[in-house]
Short mmCIF file of C-alpha atoms and ligand atoms in Angstrom, two decimals:
data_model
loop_
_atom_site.label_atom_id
_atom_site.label_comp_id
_atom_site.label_asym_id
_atom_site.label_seq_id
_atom_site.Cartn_x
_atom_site.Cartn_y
_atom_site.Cartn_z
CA UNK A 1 -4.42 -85.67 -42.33
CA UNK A 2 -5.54 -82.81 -40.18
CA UNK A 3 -3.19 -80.76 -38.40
CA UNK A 4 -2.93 -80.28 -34.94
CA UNK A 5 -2.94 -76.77 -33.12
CA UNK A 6 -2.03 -76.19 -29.67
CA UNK A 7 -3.89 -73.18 -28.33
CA UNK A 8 -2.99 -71.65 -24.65
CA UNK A 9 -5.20 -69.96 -22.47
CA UNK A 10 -7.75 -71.56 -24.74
CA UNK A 11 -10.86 -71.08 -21.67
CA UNK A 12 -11.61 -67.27 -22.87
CA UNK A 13 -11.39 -64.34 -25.22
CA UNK A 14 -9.15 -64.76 -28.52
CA UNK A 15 -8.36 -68.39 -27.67
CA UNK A 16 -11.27 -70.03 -27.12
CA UNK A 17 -12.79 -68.15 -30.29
CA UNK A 18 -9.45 -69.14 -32.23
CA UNK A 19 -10.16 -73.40 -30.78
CA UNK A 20 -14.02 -73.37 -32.67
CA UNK A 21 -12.20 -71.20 -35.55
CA UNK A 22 -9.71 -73.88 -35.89
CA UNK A 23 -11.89 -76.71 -35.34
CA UNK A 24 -14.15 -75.38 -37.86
CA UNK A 25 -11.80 -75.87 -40.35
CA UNK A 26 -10.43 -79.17 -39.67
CA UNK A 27 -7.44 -79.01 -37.42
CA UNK A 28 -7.05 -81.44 -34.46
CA UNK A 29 -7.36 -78.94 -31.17
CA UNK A 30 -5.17 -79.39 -28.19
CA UNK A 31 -6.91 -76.86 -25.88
CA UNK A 32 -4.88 -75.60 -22.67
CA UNK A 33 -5.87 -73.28 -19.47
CA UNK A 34 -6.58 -72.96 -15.86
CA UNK A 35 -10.10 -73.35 -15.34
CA UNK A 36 -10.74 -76.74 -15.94
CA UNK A 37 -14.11 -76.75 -16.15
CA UNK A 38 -14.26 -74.05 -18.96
CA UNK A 39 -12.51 -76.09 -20.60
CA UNK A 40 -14.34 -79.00 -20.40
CA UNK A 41 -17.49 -76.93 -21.94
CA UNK A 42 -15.35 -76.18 -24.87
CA UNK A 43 -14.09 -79.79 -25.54
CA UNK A 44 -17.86 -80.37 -25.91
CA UNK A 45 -18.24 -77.89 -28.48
CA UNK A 46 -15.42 -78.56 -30.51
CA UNK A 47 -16.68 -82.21 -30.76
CA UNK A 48 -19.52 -80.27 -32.52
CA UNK A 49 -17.62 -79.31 -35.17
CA UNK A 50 -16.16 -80.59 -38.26
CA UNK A 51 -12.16 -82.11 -37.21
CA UNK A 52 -14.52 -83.19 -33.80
CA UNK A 53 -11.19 -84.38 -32.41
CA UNK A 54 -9.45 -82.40 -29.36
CA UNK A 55 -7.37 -82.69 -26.51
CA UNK A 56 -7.01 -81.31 -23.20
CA UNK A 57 -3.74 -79.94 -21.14
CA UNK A 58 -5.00 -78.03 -17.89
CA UNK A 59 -1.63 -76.21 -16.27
CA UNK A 60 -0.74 -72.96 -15.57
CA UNK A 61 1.97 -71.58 -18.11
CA UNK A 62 4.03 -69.83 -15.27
CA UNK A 63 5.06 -73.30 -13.68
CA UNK A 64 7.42 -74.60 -15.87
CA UNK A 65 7.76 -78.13 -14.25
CA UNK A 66 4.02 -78.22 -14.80
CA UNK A 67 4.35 -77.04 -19.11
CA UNK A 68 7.25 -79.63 -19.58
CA UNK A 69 5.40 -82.26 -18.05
CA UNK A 70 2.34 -81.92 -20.20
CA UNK A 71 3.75 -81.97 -23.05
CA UNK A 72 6.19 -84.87 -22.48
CA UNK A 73 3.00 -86.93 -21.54
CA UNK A 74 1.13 -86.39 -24.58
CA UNK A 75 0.02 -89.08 -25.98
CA UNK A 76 1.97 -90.31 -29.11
CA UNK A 77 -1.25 -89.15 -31.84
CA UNK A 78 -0.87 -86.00 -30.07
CA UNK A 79 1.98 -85.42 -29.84
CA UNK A 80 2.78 -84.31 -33.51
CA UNK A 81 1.90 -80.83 -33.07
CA UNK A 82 1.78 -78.54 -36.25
CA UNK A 83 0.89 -74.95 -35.08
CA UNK A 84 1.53 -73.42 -31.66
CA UNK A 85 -0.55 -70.08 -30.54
CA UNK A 86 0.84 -68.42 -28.03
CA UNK A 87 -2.40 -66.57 -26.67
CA UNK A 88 -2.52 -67.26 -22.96
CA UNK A 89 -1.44 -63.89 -21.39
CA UNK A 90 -3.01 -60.93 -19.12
CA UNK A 91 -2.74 -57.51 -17.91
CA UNK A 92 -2.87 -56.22 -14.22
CA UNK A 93 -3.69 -53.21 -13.24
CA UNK A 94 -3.05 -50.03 -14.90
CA UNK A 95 -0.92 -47.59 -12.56
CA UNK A 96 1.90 -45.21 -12.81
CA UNK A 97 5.17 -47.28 -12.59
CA UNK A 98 5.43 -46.05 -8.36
CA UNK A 99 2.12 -46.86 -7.57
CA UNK A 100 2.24 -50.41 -8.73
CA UNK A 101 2.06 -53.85 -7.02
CA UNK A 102 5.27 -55.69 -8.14
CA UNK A 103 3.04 -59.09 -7.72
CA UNK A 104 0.98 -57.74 -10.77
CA UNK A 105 4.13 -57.27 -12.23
CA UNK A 106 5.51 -60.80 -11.73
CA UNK A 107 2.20 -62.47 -13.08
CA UNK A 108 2.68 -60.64 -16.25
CA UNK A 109 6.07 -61.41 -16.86
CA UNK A 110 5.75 -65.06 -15.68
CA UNK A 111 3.02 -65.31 -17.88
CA UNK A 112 3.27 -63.26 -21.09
CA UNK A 113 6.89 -63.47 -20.73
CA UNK A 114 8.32 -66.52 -19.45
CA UNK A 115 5.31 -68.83 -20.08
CA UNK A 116 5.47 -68.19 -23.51
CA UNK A 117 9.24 -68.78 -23.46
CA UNK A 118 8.65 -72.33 -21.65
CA UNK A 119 6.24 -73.57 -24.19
CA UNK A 120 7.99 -72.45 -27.21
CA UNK A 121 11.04 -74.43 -26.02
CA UNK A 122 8.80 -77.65 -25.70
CA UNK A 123 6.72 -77.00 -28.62
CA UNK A 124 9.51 -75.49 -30.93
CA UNK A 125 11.71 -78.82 -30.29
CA UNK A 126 9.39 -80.91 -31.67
CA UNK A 127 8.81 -79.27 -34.76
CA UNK A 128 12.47 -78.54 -35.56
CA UNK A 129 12.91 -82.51 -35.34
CA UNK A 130 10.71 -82.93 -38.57
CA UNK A 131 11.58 -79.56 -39.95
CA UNK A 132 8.00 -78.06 -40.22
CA UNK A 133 5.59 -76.09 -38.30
CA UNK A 134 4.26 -73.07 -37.38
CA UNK A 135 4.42 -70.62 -34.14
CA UNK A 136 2.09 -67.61 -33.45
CA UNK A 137 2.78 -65.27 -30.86
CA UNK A 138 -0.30 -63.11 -29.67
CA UNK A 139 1.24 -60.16 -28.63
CA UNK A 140 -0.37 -56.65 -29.00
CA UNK A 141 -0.87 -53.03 -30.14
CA UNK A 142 0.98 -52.41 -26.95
CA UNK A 143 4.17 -54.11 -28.18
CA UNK A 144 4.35 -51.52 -31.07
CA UNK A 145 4.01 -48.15 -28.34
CA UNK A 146 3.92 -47.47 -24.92
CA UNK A 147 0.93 -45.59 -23.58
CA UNK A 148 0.28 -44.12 -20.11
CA UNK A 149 -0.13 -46.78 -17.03
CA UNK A 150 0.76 -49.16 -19.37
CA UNK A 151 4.25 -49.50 -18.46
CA UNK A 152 5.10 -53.25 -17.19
CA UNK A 153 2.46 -54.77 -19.58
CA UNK A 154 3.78 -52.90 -22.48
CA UNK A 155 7.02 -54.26 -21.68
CA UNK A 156 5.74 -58.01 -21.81
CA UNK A 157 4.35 -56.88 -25.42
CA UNK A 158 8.00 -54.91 -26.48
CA UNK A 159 9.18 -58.64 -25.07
CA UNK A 160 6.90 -60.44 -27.06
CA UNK A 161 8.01 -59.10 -30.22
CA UNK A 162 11.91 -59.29 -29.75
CA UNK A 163 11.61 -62.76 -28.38
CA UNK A 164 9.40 -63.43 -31.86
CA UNK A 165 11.75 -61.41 -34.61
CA UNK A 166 14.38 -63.61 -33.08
CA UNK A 167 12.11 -67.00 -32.79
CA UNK A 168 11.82 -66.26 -36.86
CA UNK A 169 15.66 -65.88 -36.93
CA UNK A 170 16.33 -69.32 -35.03
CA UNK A 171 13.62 -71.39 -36.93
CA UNK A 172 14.66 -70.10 -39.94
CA UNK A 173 16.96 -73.63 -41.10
CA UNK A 174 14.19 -75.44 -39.76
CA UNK A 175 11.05 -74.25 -41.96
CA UNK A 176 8.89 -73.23 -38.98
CA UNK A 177 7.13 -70.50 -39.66
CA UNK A 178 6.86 -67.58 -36.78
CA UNK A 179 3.99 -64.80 -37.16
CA UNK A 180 2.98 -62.32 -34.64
CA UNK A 181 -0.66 -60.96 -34.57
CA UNK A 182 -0.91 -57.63 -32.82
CA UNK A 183 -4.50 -56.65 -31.49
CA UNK A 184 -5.65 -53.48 -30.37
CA UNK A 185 -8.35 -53.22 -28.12
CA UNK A 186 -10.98 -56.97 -28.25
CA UNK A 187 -13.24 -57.23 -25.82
CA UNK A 188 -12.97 -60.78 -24.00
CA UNK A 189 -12.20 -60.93 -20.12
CA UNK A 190 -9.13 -58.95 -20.32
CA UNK A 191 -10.42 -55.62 -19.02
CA UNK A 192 -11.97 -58.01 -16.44
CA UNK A 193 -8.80 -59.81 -15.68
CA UNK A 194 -6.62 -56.23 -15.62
CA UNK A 195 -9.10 -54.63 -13.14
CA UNK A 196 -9.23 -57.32 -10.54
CA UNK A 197 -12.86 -58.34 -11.20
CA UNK A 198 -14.47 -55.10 -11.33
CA UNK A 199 -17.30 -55.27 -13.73
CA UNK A 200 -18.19 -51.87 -13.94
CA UNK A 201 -14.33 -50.53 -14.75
CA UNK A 202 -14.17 -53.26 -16.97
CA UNK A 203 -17.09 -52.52 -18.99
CA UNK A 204 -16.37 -48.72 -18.92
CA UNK A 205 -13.28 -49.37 -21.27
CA UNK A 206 -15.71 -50.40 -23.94
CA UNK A 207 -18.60 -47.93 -23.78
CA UNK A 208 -19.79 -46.23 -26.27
CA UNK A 209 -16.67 -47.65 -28.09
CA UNK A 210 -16.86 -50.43 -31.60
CA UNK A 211 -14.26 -52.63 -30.32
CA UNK A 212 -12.55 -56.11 -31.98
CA UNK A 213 -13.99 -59.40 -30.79
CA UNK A 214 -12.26 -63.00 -30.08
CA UNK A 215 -13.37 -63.92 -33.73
CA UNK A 216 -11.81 -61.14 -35.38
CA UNK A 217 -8.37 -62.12 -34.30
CA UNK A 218 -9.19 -65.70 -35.22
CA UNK A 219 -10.15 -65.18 -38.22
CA UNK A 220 -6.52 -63.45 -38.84
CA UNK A 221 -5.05 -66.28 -37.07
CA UNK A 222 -6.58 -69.23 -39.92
CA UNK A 223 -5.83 -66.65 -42.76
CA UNK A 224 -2.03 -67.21 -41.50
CA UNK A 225 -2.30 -70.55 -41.28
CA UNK A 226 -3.96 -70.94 -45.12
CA UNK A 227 -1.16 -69.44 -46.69
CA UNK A 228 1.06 -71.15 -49.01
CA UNK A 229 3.80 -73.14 -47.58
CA UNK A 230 6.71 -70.78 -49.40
CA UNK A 231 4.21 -67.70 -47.55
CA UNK A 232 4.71 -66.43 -43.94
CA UNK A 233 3.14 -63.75 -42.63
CA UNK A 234 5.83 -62.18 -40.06
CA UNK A 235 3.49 -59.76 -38.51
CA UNK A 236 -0.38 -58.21 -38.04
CA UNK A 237 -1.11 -55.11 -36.00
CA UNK A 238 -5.25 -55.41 -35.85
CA UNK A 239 -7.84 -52.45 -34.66
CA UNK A 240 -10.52 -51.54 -34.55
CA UNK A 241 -12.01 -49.88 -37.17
CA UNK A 242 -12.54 -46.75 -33.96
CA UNK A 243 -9.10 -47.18 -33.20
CA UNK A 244 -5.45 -45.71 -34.86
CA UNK A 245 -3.64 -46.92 -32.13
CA UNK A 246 -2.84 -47.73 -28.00
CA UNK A 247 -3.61 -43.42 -27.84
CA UNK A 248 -6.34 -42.52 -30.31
CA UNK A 249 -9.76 -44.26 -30.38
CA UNK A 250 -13.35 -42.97 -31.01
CA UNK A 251 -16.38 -43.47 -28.67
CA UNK A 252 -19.91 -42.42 -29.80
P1 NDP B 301 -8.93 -63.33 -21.72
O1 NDP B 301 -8.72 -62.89 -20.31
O2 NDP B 301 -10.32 -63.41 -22.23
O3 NDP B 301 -8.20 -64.73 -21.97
C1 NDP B 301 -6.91 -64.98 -21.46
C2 NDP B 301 -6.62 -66.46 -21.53
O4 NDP B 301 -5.30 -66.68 -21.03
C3 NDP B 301 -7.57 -67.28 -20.70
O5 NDP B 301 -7.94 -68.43 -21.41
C4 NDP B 301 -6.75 -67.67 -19.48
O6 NDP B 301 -7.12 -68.96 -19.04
C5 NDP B 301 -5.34 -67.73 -20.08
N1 NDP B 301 -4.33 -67.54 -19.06
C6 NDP B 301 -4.05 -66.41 -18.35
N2 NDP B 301 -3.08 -66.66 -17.46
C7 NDP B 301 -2.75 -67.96 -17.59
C8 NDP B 301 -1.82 -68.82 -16.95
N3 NDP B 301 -1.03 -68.37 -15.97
N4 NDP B 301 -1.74 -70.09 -17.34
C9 NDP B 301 -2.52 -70.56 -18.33
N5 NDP B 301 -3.41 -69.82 -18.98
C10 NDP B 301 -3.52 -68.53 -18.61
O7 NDP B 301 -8.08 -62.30 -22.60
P2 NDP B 301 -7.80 -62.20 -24.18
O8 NDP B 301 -8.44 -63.28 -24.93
O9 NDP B 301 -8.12 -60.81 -24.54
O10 NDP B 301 -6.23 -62.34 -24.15
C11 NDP B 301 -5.52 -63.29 -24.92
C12 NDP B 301 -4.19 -62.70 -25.33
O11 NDP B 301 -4.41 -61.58 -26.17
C13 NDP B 301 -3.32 -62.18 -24.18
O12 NDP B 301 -1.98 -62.52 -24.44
C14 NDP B 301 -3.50 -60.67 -24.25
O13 NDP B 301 -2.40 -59.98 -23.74
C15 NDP B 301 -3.63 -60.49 -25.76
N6 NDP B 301 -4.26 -59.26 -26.19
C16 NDP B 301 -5.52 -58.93 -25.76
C17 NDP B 301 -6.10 -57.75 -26.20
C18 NDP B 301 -7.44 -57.29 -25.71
O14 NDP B 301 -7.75 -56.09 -25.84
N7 NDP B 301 -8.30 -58.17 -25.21
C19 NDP B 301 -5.41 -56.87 -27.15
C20 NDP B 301 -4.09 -57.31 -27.51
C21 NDP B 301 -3.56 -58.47 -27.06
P3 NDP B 301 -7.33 -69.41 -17.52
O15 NDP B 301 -7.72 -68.20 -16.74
O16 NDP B 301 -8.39 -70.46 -17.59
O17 NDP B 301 -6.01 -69.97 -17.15
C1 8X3 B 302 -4.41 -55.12 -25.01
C2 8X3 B 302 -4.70 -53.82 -25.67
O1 8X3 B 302 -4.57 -51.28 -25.43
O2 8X3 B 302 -5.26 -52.57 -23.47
O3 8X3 B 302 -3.14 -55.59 -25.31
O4 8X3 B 302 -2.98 -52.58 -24.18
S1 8X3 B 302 -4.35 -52.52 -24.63
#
């Protein structure tokens, strides 16, 4: 029987790539976002490929009411979900800490923060009532070191790995596996997303640089999901072959 994988913020960037990766390989998809009609388009493809069968949740992961209900009303052949990814998450802006806009604060906490928080606790329940899953936490080079403007986003990261080390710790009894996968720079829509819509910033942060791509990370994320079942990986911290870390990269 396949196994089913709940992906958020499945519409873009790492997630969507990490949906077709998944699908490709026969797990069952349950794809979740905002934009609707993105993912629509990717429920197409996925029926493409070779597990064909997926799922969709549209809600915003900041509106807990909204996470609980979805996953209460899954139906029962989906509700027996296997792997949980963690992706959905942003940055916004990039300013020293007194310049900032506290609401670009409070989206990234809501979101990278709290949202993740509300769908472990859905997700997490089920799988510690048949003692088996697995939980993957996308959190970032910028949970590992803090860099410049980075400030309340690098936070959410820091966050993102304390909250995992200790998910590991509490699923332990259980036999859930917990793995965080650390990217540095991949260019999806976050740049996008971080400067408001401007296209031109946005593609400025990749010029003339090599970066990651959605694939890349997915590709890490099956590898952690084909290991043995006595294997977990605990945590990845992925670059870019131009990048050492969140303060050294090379352009050409
Ligand atoms: P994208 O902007 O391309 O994708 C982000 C995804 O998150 C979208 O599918 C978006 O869906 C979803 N999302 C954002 N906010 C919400 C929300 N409130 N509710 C539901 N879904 C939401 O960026 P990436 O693919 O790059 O980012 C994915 C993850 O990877 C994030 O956690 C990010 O922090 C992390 N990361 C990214 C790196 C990079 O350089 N790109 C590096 C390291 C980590 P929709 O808008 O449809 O809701
Ligand atoms: C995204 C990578 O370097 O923009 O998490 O923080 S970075």
């Amino acid at each position: 029987m396949n196994r089913i994988a709940l992906i958020t913020g499945a519409t873009s960037g790492i997630g969507r790539a990490t949906a077709l990766k998944l699908a490709q390989n026969n797990f069952d998809i349950i794809i979740t976002g905002r934009r609707i009609e993105l993912l629509d388009e990717l429920k197409k493809e996925i029926k493409e490929k070779p597990s064909g069968r997926v799922h969709i949740l549209h809600f915003d992961v900041r509106d807990k009411e909204q996470v609980f209900k979805a996953i209460d009303a899954l139906p029962k052949d989906w509700k027996d979900i296997d792997v949980l990814v963690n992706n959905a998450g942003l940055a916004v802006g990039l300013e020293h800490l007194h310049d900032g806009t506290v609401d670009d604060w409070e989206r990234m906490i809501d979101t990278n923060v709290k949202g993740l928080l509300y769908m472990t606790k859905k997700v997490s329940a089920i799988m510690v009532e048949k003692n088996h899953g697995h939980i993957i936490n996308i959190g970032s080079t910028a949970g590992k070191e803090v860099y410049e403007f980075g400030n309340v986003y690098c936070g959410t990261k820091h966050a993102v790995d304390a909250i995992t080390k200790g998910m590991r710790i509490d699923m332990l009894k259980h036999k859930i596996k917990v793995t965080a996968i650390n990217p540095g720079m991949v260019e999806t829509e976050f740049s996008l997303v971080r400067f408001k819509g401007d296209k031109e910033r946005a593609e400025k942060v990749y010029k003339g640089f090599n970066p990651l791509i959605g694939e890349d990370i997915a590709d890490a994320i099956l590898y952690v999901l084909t290991r043995p079942e006595h294997v977990c990986i605990n945590d990845m911290i992925i670059t870019a072959t131009a990048q050492a870390n969140s303060l050294y990269k090379v352009t050409e």
